[in-house]
């Protein structure tokens, strides 16, 4: 079949796929803010436990431990055994990989053709739904949701996770179709990461820790709240309380949250690295301007890509070990919640803690994980730079259309000049982000390093869009009059 | 084959990309990135403080709003589980 | 006095430019992404899925989706309550 294209696979599903209507008119700024925040809040609210299974969070059975703990931050997954079990992972992975394949011409899509674009985005949607179904049933089969489930339970778990998945796709679609700001995936990720950060620092929920520390104790989830409690508690001495607040590994500790905050500050700093190219108009003389080329040219998307690969590899290992009944031999349950693979299957698993776990159990990870993350993120960064419509060629074309030229360069040399600037930028962005994420993960952040990097870069990308929209709306916003500062949303 | 055609269409400097992908010149590749970083314009302290303040407040603000919603979960979980 | 055209020079340049233009035009015909084609979508630092409205899909209003989603959450809560009342885990 010579004429067959992969996107045609989506065609039979089109009539039954729910599809959000595009807005008739451009929405006012305030409406967009409301839509975005409502959807974000709804997403956070929907992290309910799955009905129909044992969800007290403490398991005696090893295989019920959580093998995805290091992916929960970056893909905005809910806590283990909630209906947001897989969060945005199916959506992000299908979108990023399909768009990458289409850009590399491995999938034939003619983006100039409206029919093709519709088929392509419907294909993304269908692949996401299938990923939700496949992942749910893989995890049911491995016994993650409990052994010996009845048929009714299996159906209920499927219903809850897959329906939530479909609603998540639709929520993302609402924001994407310009009811909200920019990209739904990114809005939700930023909101979820911010919430988790506040939860990790100031979370007041008390959690029963008797199974990990012995005795009948509860500790607060928030690291800072925990410190204040430890100082007043009779359980610890003064020093012991402080040490425990900085070193406990079953809940967020102060070291953990300070490293996350530090990464936040560093990425904010890097975000403002740029190379300025002096440009001038070919029409009016003597007016020079600057066109900044950012170091983080492809933002956090390269980290998404690395973690999608890590997730796919580790989930395959998880499936393989369960099929071959080796999971009891190669997985250990830590802190009664985390399912951690043993050598040689832990090479791409971020360690639970820097010391002692990284050194005693997975010393090779120290080498393999950073190399893997940095190489994949650089490779992706370069590819994405070329395909995303911001390649040197595209920008040279934009310059030409707007009669802009680079000062001191002939018109023909613009593309080459831009290439000399943008290509290193993409490489540098992949390098530094890959580097800081691997460093953070090796220090035992359990996925929060990747989460915060993606959230900060997405936050900046959205902030830019919000600011532009705000200026376009002429600053007429009832919300900003109430709240004060413009553009403070993200 | 598909890969080589794709990167040939992808960019101007495709031979370089090809070399890097095949791992022939990773060092050169890193150098290119590092020299870019050293030539970058960095924000000065005043600018940085301004950015951090705006972004930090926004981030924590959103986090607090989100956490307020998450707090509702505690009683709900208690009731339903 | 040879009138033969020397190698290189204007004509070769012209040919090269023509070839380049042809190549560029060909590339333009199949853009690599929706944004490269000029229709929104993912940019260099934003990951976006949806740009067009599939014409023959089930078209729904965003508010309807939000209400349905809230309804779905209530159904999950209801399932929990049923599980708790009947006292067993299905």
XYZ file of C-alpha atoms in Angstrom:
661
model
C 0.000 0.000 0.000
C 2.000 2.855 -1.271
C -0.464 5.585 -0.465
C -1.062 4.551 3.118
C -0.096 6.996 5.814
C -0.068 6.482 9.565
C -2.309 9.458 10.200
C -5.083 7.735 8.226
C -5.382 5.371 11.178
C -7.170 8.165 13.016
C -9.879 8.546 10.383
C -12.301 5.835 11.577
C -12.217 7.261 15.118
C -12.995 10.819 14.082
C -16.804 10.683 14.363
C -16.697 9.440 17.964
C -13.883 11.657 19.244
C -15.139 14.524 21.380
C -13.773 17.749 20.004
C -13.797 21.134 21.720
C -15.264 23.912 19.602
C -12.963 26.750 18.737
C -14.148 30.028 20.243
C -16.145 32.171 17.813
C -14.399 35.294 18.967
C -11.125 35.944 20.677
C -11.796 35.586 24.392
C -11.213 38.578 26.670
C -8.106 38.435 28.847
C -10.054 37.910 32.064
C -11.998 34.961 30.684
C -8.755 33.299 29.723
C -7.371 33.758 33.226
C -10.529 32.267 34.703
C -10.543 29.281 32.332
C -6.853 28.571 32.945
C -7.085 28.763 36.718
C -10.346 26.795 36.882
C -8.861 23.986 34.832
C -5.673 23.954 36.890
C -7.627 23.854 40.136
C -9.922 21.164 38.816
C -6.899 19.086 37.866
C -5.441 19.415 41.342
C -8.781 18.676 42.923
C -9.269 15.496 40.941
C -6.399 13.626 42.577
C -8.862 11.385 44.411
C -8.023 7.831 45.403
C -9.326 5.126 43.093
C -12.539 3.579 44.362
C -12.725 -0.160 44.598
C -9.195 -0.964 45.744
C -7.256 -0.843 48.955
C -5.819 2.663 48.985
C -4.499 3.255 52.457
C -1.096 3.748 50.859
C 0.737 1.228 53.006
C 1.345 -2.137 51.507
C 2.943 -5.291 52.715
C 3.092 -6.699 49.238
C 6.221 -5.520 47.407
C 4.683 -5.298 43.972
C 2.074 -2.833 45.154
C 4.855 -0.314 45.686
C 5.072 2.684 43.399
C 7.527 2.181 40.512
C 6.814 5.592 38.990
C 7.786 7.802 41.923
C 10.404 9.762 39.954
C 7.926 10.556 37.164
C 5.163 11.985 39.317
C 6.606 15.490 39.444
C 7.414 16.097 35.811
C 4.281 14.532 34.331
C 1.917 16.022 36.929
C 0.807 12.601 38.091
C -1.284 12.369 41.206
C -0.019 10.441 44.218
C 0.155 6.675 43.887
C -3.224 4.931 43.403
C -5.274 7.993 42.603
C -7.368 8.420 39.486
C -4.616 10.649 38.094
C -2.246 7.706 38.322
C -0.602 8.459 34.957
C -1.168 12.198 34.967
C -0.160 13.890 31.745
C 2.356 11.235 30.775
C 0.310 9.625 27.957
C -0.549 13.040 26.545
C 2.923 14.536 26.752
C 4.634 11.456 25.379
C 2.286 10.939 22.456
C 2.368 14.633 21.535
C 6.102 15.072 21.762
C 7.006 11.835 20.021
C 4.446 12.143 17.232
C 5.406 15.753 16.536
C 9.066 14.783 16.562
C 8.455 11.912 14.145
C 6.377 14.134 11.884
C 9.100 16.782 11.945
C 11.733 14.209 11.046
C 9.436 13.091 8.197
C 9.149 9.585 9.601
C 5.396 10.116 9.649
C 4.100 11.763 6.534
C 1.953 14.737 7.406
C 1.371 17.701 5.176
C 0.892 20.456 7.716
C -0.274 22.830 5.022
C -3.343 20.725 4.521
C -6.071 21.338 7.077
C -7.390 17.784 6.722
C -3.938 16.425 7.548
C -3.555 18.630 10.594
C -6.926 17.476 11.890
C -6.010 13.850 11.365
C -2.652 14.371 13.026
C -4.047 15.951 16.152
C -6.791 13.347 16.342
C -4.111 10.682 16.059
C -2.297 12.260 19.009
C -5.512 12.182 20.986
C -6.236 8.556 20.133
C -2.706 7.432 20.936
C -2.984 9.177 24.326
C -6.249 7.384 25.122
C -4.729 4.059 24.087
C -1.688 4.751 26.264
C -3.988 5.355 29.247
C -5.759 2.052 28.553
C -2.541 0.099 27.995
C -0.775 1.503 31.067
C -3.798 0.910 33.294
C -4.069 -2.698 32.246
C -0.333 -3.304 32.497
C -0.414 -2.081 36.061
C -3.514 -4.146 36.829
C -1.781 -7.220 35.416
C 1.352 -6.706 37.493
C -0.659 -6.550 40.683
C 0.080 -2.899 41.393
C -3.552 -2.233 42.281
C -3.726 -5.356 44.416
C -3.620 -9.072 43.823
C -6.676 -11.119 42.811
C -8.899 -8.279 41.720
C -12.449 -9.190 40.784
C -13.645 -8.481 37.273
C -15.801 -5.671 38.620
C -12.772 -4.063 40.265
C -10.774 -4.290 37.056
C -13.580 -2.646 35.122
C -13.946 0.058 37.755
C -10.227 0.856 37.770
C -10.242 1.055 33.985
C -13.312 3.252 34.003
C -11.859 5.673 36.538
C -8.339 6.066 35.168
C -9.295 6.086 31.489
C -12.228 8.477 31.932
C -10.025 10.798 33.940
C -7.481 10.515 31.130
C -10.063 11.484 28.520
C -11.192 14.431 30.641
C -7.564 15.489 31.074
C -7.079 15.439 27.303
C -10.192 17.570 26.879
C -9.070 20.026 29.565
C -5.718 20.357 27.810
C -7.603 20.863 24.567
C -9.721 23.645 26.078
C -6.608 25.611 27.050
C -4.849 24.794 23.769
C -7.755 26.061 21.718
C -7.145 29.527 23.113
C -9.695 29.488 25.904
C -6.645 29.652 28.139
C -3.047 30.743 27.787
C -0.696 28.906 25.489
C -0.491 25.237 26.130
C -2.721 23.174 28.394
C 0.039 20.726 29.254
C 2.270 23.519 30.462
C -0.402 25.420 32.403
C -1.325 22.262 34.276
C 2.307 21.312 34.911
C 3.174 24.738 36.305
C 0.141 24.762 38.573
C 0.724 21.208 39.770
C 4.427 21.739 40.446
C 3.784 24.980 42.308
C 1.163 23.238 44.431
C 3.452 20.309 45.179
C 6.243 22.671 46.147
C 4.027 24.527 48.608
C 2.782 21.167 49.879
C 6.341 19.923 50.382
C 7.336 23.028 52.327
C 4.197 24.040 54.218
C 1.969 20.982 53.903
C 0.021 20.483 57.110
C -1.399 17.042 56.348
C -0.253 14.645 59.053
C 0.861 11.304 57.795
C 1.167 8.188 59.831
C 4.799 7.094 59.778
C 4.694 4.229 62.250
C 5.531 1.670 59.576
C 8.793 3.384 58.652
C 10.074 4.756 61.936
C 8.349 2.424 64.389
C 6.136 3.558 67.224
C 2.872 5.377 66.763
C 3.833 8.710 65.237
C 2.474 11.087 62.691
C 4.596 13.644 60.899
C 3.586 16.580 58.746
C 4.191 16.389 55.052
C 5.631 19.907 54.809
C 9.352 20.035 55.558
C 9.200 23.405 57.288
C 6.136 22.489 59.357
C 7.916 19.286 60.298
C 10.925 21.256 61.572
C 8.768 23.433 63.812
C 6.950 20.362 65.091
C 10.177 18.498 65.776
C 11.505 21.446 67.774
C 8.491 21.304 70.062
C 8.100 17.554 70.143
C 9.267 15.410 73.008
C 10.149 12.657 70.569
C 13.394 14.325 69.515
C 16.151 16.202 71.263
C 16.801 19.687 69.864
C 19.642 18.530 67.589
C 17.887 15.283 66.736
C 14.790 17.176 65.665
C 16.732 19.454 63.362
C 18.718 16.560 61.900
C 15.555 14.576 61.313
C 13.883 17.515 59.574
C 16.830 17.742 57.196
C 17.379 14.062 56.584
C 14.118 12.090 56.790
C 13.716 10.201 53.536
C 10.136 8.949 53.795
C 8.647 12.454 53.394
C 10.036 15.703 51.945
C 12.872 17.034 54.072
C 14.410 20.475 54.247
C 17.493 19.514 52.223
C 15.199 18.287 49.489
C 13.131 21.459 49.307
C 16.181 23.729 49.504
C 17.812 21.963 46.557
C 14.568 22.329 44.608
C 14.463 26.038 45.483
C 18.109 26.407 44.454
C 17.393 24.784 41.069
C 14.465 27.172 40.717
C 16.790 30.162 41.217
C 19.467 28.800 38.883
C 17.025 28.078 36.063
C 15.467 31.543 36.488
C 18.969 32.948 36.087
C 19.722 30.865 33.013
C 16.411 31.732 31.490
C 17.697 35.271 31.081
C 20.914 34.295 29.341
C 20.750 35.408 25.767
C 22.829 36.340 22.798
C 21.854 39.656 21.322
C 21.921 39.989 17.568
C 21.820 43.567 16.341
C 19.183 43.921 13.671
C 18.082 46.849 11.601
C 15.301 47.563 9.221
C 16.120 47.721 5.545
C 13.484 50.421 5.074
C 14.374 52.982 7.691
C 17.964 53.908 8.258
C 19.865 54.199 11.492
C 17.420 52.406 13.695
C 19.141 49.470 15.302
C 17.377 46.970 17.453
C 18.299 43.761 19.184
C 16.942 40.303 18.576
C 17.750 38.122 21.578
C 18.507 34.438 21.096
C 17.915 32.595 24.324
C 20.275 30.042 25.697
C 17.329 27.857 26.750
C 16.156 27.871 23.165
C 13.875 24.874 23.388
C 12.956 25.450 27.020
C 12.133 22.453 29.158
C 10.925 20.311 26.281
C 14.283 18.558 26.066
C 13.872 17.401 29.665
C 10.400 16.146 28.836
C 11.923 14.091 26.055
C 14.648 12.582 28.242
C 12.131 11.629 30.883
C 9.709 10.173 28.364
C 12.502 7.863 27.238
C 13.449 7.015 30.827
C 9.801 6.302 31.601
C 9.290 4.109 28.568
C 12.469 2.138 29.242
C 11.714 1.657 32.923
C 8.086 0.714 32.315
C 9.263 -1.849 29.762
C 11.662 -3.254 32.346
C 8.818 -3.366 34.855
C 6.643 -5.288 32.405
C 9.472 -7.607 31.422
C 10.327 -8.485 35.011
C 6.695 -9.144 35.798
C 6.136 -11.347 32.770
C 9.196 -13.408 33.634
C 8.172 -13.528 37.325
C 11.479 -12.020 38.369
C 9.926 -8.970 39.985
C 10.285 -10.324 43.502
C 13.952 -10.888 42.900
C 14.751 -7.569 41.258
C 12.501 -5.123 43.061
C 12.712 -3.975 46.653
C 10.050 -2.076 48.523
C 11.467 0.964 50.311
C 9.641 3.036 52.913
C 6.596 0.843 52.233
C 5.749 2.899 49.177
C 8.561 3.035 46.628
C 9.325 0.106 44.367
C 13.000 0.338 43.497
C 14.707 -1.931 40.968
C 18.018 -3.609 41.680
C 21.099 -3.826 39.516
C 21.194 -4.154 36.467
C 17.722 -2.693 36.022
C 18.311 0.473 38.028
C 20.736 2.205 35.677
C 18.146 4.761 34.583
C 16.270 4.992 37.862
C 16.881 8.169 39.847
C 17.998 7.051 43.309
C 15.865 7.432 46.400
C 18.604 9.347 48.204
C 22.120 10.575 47.478
C 23.548 8.799 50.474
C 23.521 5.880 51.083
C 21.263 4.607 48.308
C 23.172 5.965 45.325
C 26.545 4.696 46.532
C 25.603 1.390 48.027
C 22.980 0.193 45.597
C 23.331 1.887 42.268
C 26.760 3.395 41.860
C 26.685 2.904 38.078
C 23.662 5.183 37.891
C 26.026 7.977 38.844
C 27.559 7.616 35.405
C 24.809 6.298 33.160
C 21.927 8.569 34.171
C 23.669 11.934 33.527
C 25.140 10.726 30.243
C 21.768 9.487 29.096
C 19.896 12.630 30.116
C 22.448 15.040 28.651
C 22.816 13.218 25.325
C 19.085 12.782 24.788
C 18.270 16.332 25.812
C 20.931 17.811 23.506
C 19.864 15.628 20.597
C 16.232 16.521 21.115
C 17.029 20.192 21.510
C 18.757 20.265 18.135
C 16.027 18.308 16.393
C 13.271 20.380 17.921
C 15.033 23.614 17.035
C 14.944 22.485 13.417
C 11.361 21.293 13.247
C 9.422 23.606 15.506
C 9.149 26.509 13.109
C 11.920 28.478 14.836
C 14.865 27.120 12.905
C 17.429 29.551 11.443
C 15.704 29.134 8.080
C 12.279 30.080 9.453
C 13.616 33.079 11.323
C 15.589 34.258 8.295
C 12.346 34.053 6.353
C 10.537 36.074 9.032
C 13.274 38.690 8.899
C 12.924 38.896 5.151
C 9.166 39.331 5.370
C 9.526 42.099 7.935
C 12.412 43.716 6.003
C 14.834 43.157 8.817
C 18.476 42.389 8.392
C 21.332 41.666 10.726
C 23.602 44.679 11.048
C 26.745 44.278 9.013
C 25.581 41.200 7.128
C 24.391 40.746 3.601
C 20.884 39.445 3.168
C 22.153 36.112 1.893
C 24.303 35.631 4.982
C 21.463 36.049 7.479
C 20.551 32.403 7.546
C 24.136 31.300 8.084
C 24.628 33.920 10.774
C 21.469 32.842 12.587
C 22.502 29.233 12.268
C 25.822 30.069 13.902
C 23.955 31.553 16.849
C 20.882 29.367 17.218
C 22.506 25.975 16.867
C 24.960 26.540 19.745
C 22.075 27.975 21.758
C 20.061 24.795 21.337
C 23.087 22.710 22.299
C 23.878 24.884 25.299
C 20.259 24.751 26.467
C 20.195 20.968 26.257
C 23.533 20.736 28.046
C 22.821 22.979 31.014
C 19.285 21.722 31.623
C 20.334 18.101 31.202
C 23.226 18.762 33.556
C 21.226 20.385 36.336
C 18.440 17.820 36.127
C 20.849 14.901 36.364
C 22.688 16.559 39.243
C 19.414 17.144 41.082
C 18.180 13.622 40.447
C 21.439 12.107 41.663
C 21.106 14.138 44.848
C 17.904 12.210 45.480
C 15.129 14.585 44.503
C 13.019 11.688 43.200
C 11.921 13.484 40.040
C 11.394 16.909 41.574
C 14.480 18.296 39.814
C 12.996 17.534 36.405
C 9.612 18.781 37.591
C 10.874 22.161 38.735
C 13.026 22.684 35.624
C 10.092 21.972 33.332
C 7.794 24.111 35.463
C 10.126 27.127 35.506
C 10.848 27.044 31.785
C 7.158 26.508 30.997
C 6.253 29.249 33.430
C 8.501 31.720 31.629
C 7.178 30.680 28.219
C 3.612 31.198 29.448
C 4.457 34.434 31.229
C 5.652 35.802 27.926
C 2.378 34.865 26.239
C 0.328 36.271 29.100
C 2.213 39.558 28.972
C 1.659 39.854 25.223
C -2.043 39.077 25.592
C -2.309 41.552 28.414
C -0.758 44.287 26.336
C -2.963 43.396 23.393
C -6.024 43.646 25.586
C -4.906 47.216 26.241
C -4.398 46.589 29.936
C -8.145 46.581 30.437
C -8.547 43.808 32.923
C -10.807 43.884 35.937
C -8.725 41.130 37.518
C -5.444 42.982 37.390
C -7.119 46.031 38.857
C -8.126 43.918 41.807
C -4.889 41.986 42.077
C -2.520 44.846 41.351
C 0.480 43.687 39.399
C -0.002 42.826 35.729
C 1.379 39.576 34.429
C 1.804 38.157 37.893
C -0.245 35.115 37.056
C 2.668 32.865 36.242
C 18.246 6.033 5.393
C 15.150 7.789 6.578
C 17.177 9.470 9.255
C 19.784 10.832 6.901
C 17.175 12.259 4.550
C 15.352 13.814 7.416
C 18.322 15.614 8.821
C 19.380 16.606 5.350
C 16.098 18.392 5.047
C 16.188 19.570 8.612
C 18.879 22.155 8.606
C 21.616 23.961 6.898
C 24.457 22.509 8.835
C 23.290 18.958 8.547
C 26.678 17.370 8.036
C 27.708 18.661 11.413
C 24.545 17.368 13.032
C 25.095 14.025 11.379
C 28.611 13.812 12.760
C 27.402 14.611 16.231
C 24.520 12.163 16.139
C 26.881 9.418 15.089
C 29.164 10.423 17.952
C 32.139 11.450 15.840
C 32.590 14.872 17.270
C 30.930 15.075 20.674
C 33.729 17.201 22.066
C 33.474 19.766 19.317
C 29.777 19.776 19.935
C 30.121 20.489 23.636
C 32.675 23.195 22.880
C 30.205 24.919 20.586
C 27.644 25.021 23.379
C 30.113 26.127 26.032
C 31.489 28.951 23.908
C 27.936 30.129 23.351
C 27.349 30.218 27.094
C 30.511 32.223 27.693
C 29.491 34.745 25.038
C 25.959 35.123 26.413
C 24.671 38.282 27.957
C 23.915 37.519 31.586
C 21.362 39.365 33.681
C 22.872 41.712 36.247
C 21.996 41.454 39.887
C 19.326 44.119 39.822
C 17.507 42.599 36.857
C 17.809 39.152 38.366
C 16.327 40.263 41.679
C 13.406 41.822 39.851
C 12.755 38.657 37.880
C 13.096 36.399 40.901
C 10.696 38.540 42.883
C 8.042 38.596 40.171
C 8.337 34.938 39.229
C 8.796 33.735 42.792
C 5.714 35.561 44.021
C 3.695 34.287 41.080
C 4.884 30.726 41.576
C 4.302 30.617 45.310
C 0.980 32.434 44.864
C -0.268 29.823 42.442
C 1.070 27.133 44.725
C -0.872 28.519 47.660
C -4.094 28.720 45.651
C -3.550 25.157 44.485
C -2.702 23.965 47.957
C -5.876 25.511 49.324
C -7.763 23.212 46.964
C -5.605 20.287 47.943
C -6.419 20.905 51.599
C -10.059 20.071 50.874
C -8.824 16.594 50.085
C -7.867 15.825 53.654
C -11.437 15.787 55.039
C -12.798 14.225 51.853
C -10.301 11.386 52.031
C -11.170 10.923 55.676
C -14.861 10.694 54.823
C -14.724 8.441 51.819
C -11.858 6.035 52.392
C 40.758 35.633 -27.783
C 38.730 32.815 -26.491
C 35.049 33.510 -26.077
C 34.420 30.294 -24.174
C 32.802 30.836 -20.859
C 35.320 30.339 -18.079
C 34.401 27.816 -15.433
C 32.823 29.137 -12.260
C 31.701 32.747 -12.213
C 28.282 34.177 -12.704
C 26.599 31.276 -14.370
C 27.625 28.639 -11.869
C 26.542 30.904 -9.067
C 23.229 31.386 -10.744
C 22.791 27.671 -11.167
C 23.680 27.075 -7.573
C 21.217 29.671 -6.458
C 18.545 28.121 -8.618
C 19.217 24.706 -7.141
C 19.099 26.199 -3.675
C 15.807 27.923 -4.399
C 14.329 24.738 -5.805
C 15.429 22.879 -2.718
C 13.961 25.534 -0.484
C 10.687 25.563 -2.355
C 10.479 21.822 -2.048
C 11.100 22.081 1.668
C 8.460 24.737 1.987
C 5.902 22.423 0.488
C 6.131 19.993 3.386
C 6.673 21.957 6.557
C 7.964 20.061 9.558
C 5.308 21.161 12.010
C 2.033 23.014 12.199
C 3.871 26.167 13.260
C 6.403 25.892 10.466
C 3.413 25.801 8.137
C 2.080 28.911 9.813
C -0.850 27.478 11.761
C 0.091 27.831 15.403
C 0.880 24.698 17.350
C 4.057 23.866 19.240
C 6.772 26.495 19.109
C 10.375 26.191 20.139
C 9.533 26.272 23.831
C 5.831 25.508 23.978
C 4.283 22.096 23.527
C 0.851 22.420 22.046
C -1.400 19.750 20.625
C -4.551 21.250 19.299
C -4.654 23.849 16.577
C -7.574 22.922 14.363
C -11.110 21.826 14.876
C -11.673 18.399 13.416
C -14.706 19.043 11.255
C -16.470 15.744 11.685
C -15.813 15.083 15.361
C -18.351 15.254 18.189
C -18.205 18.950 18.846
C -18.636 19.973 22.460
C -18.701 23.218 24.336
C -15.828 23.777 26.830
C -18.221 24.602 29.660
C -20.096 21.360 29.020
C -16.807 19.481 29.353
C -16.032 21.213 32.639
C -19.459 20.307 34.040
C -19.142 16.719 32.843
C -15.711 16.497 34.441
C -17.076 17.712 37.778
C -19.891 15.184 37.405
C -17.331 12.467 36.822
C -15.484 13.410 40.014
C -18.767 13.175 41.931
C -19.354 9.728 40.458
C -15.954 8.618 41.771
C -16.820 10.001 45.212
C -20.142 8.173 45.001
C -18.311 4.939 44.197
C -16.195 5.435 47.313
C -19.283 6.007 49.415
C -20.932 2.867 48.030
C -17.776 0.874 48.725
C -17.696 2.176 52.270
C -21.398 1.553 52.905
C -21.405 -1.980 51.608
C -18.224 -2.499 53.614
C -16.313 -4.398 51.032
C -13.902 -3.599 48.270
C -16.049 -4.948 45.454
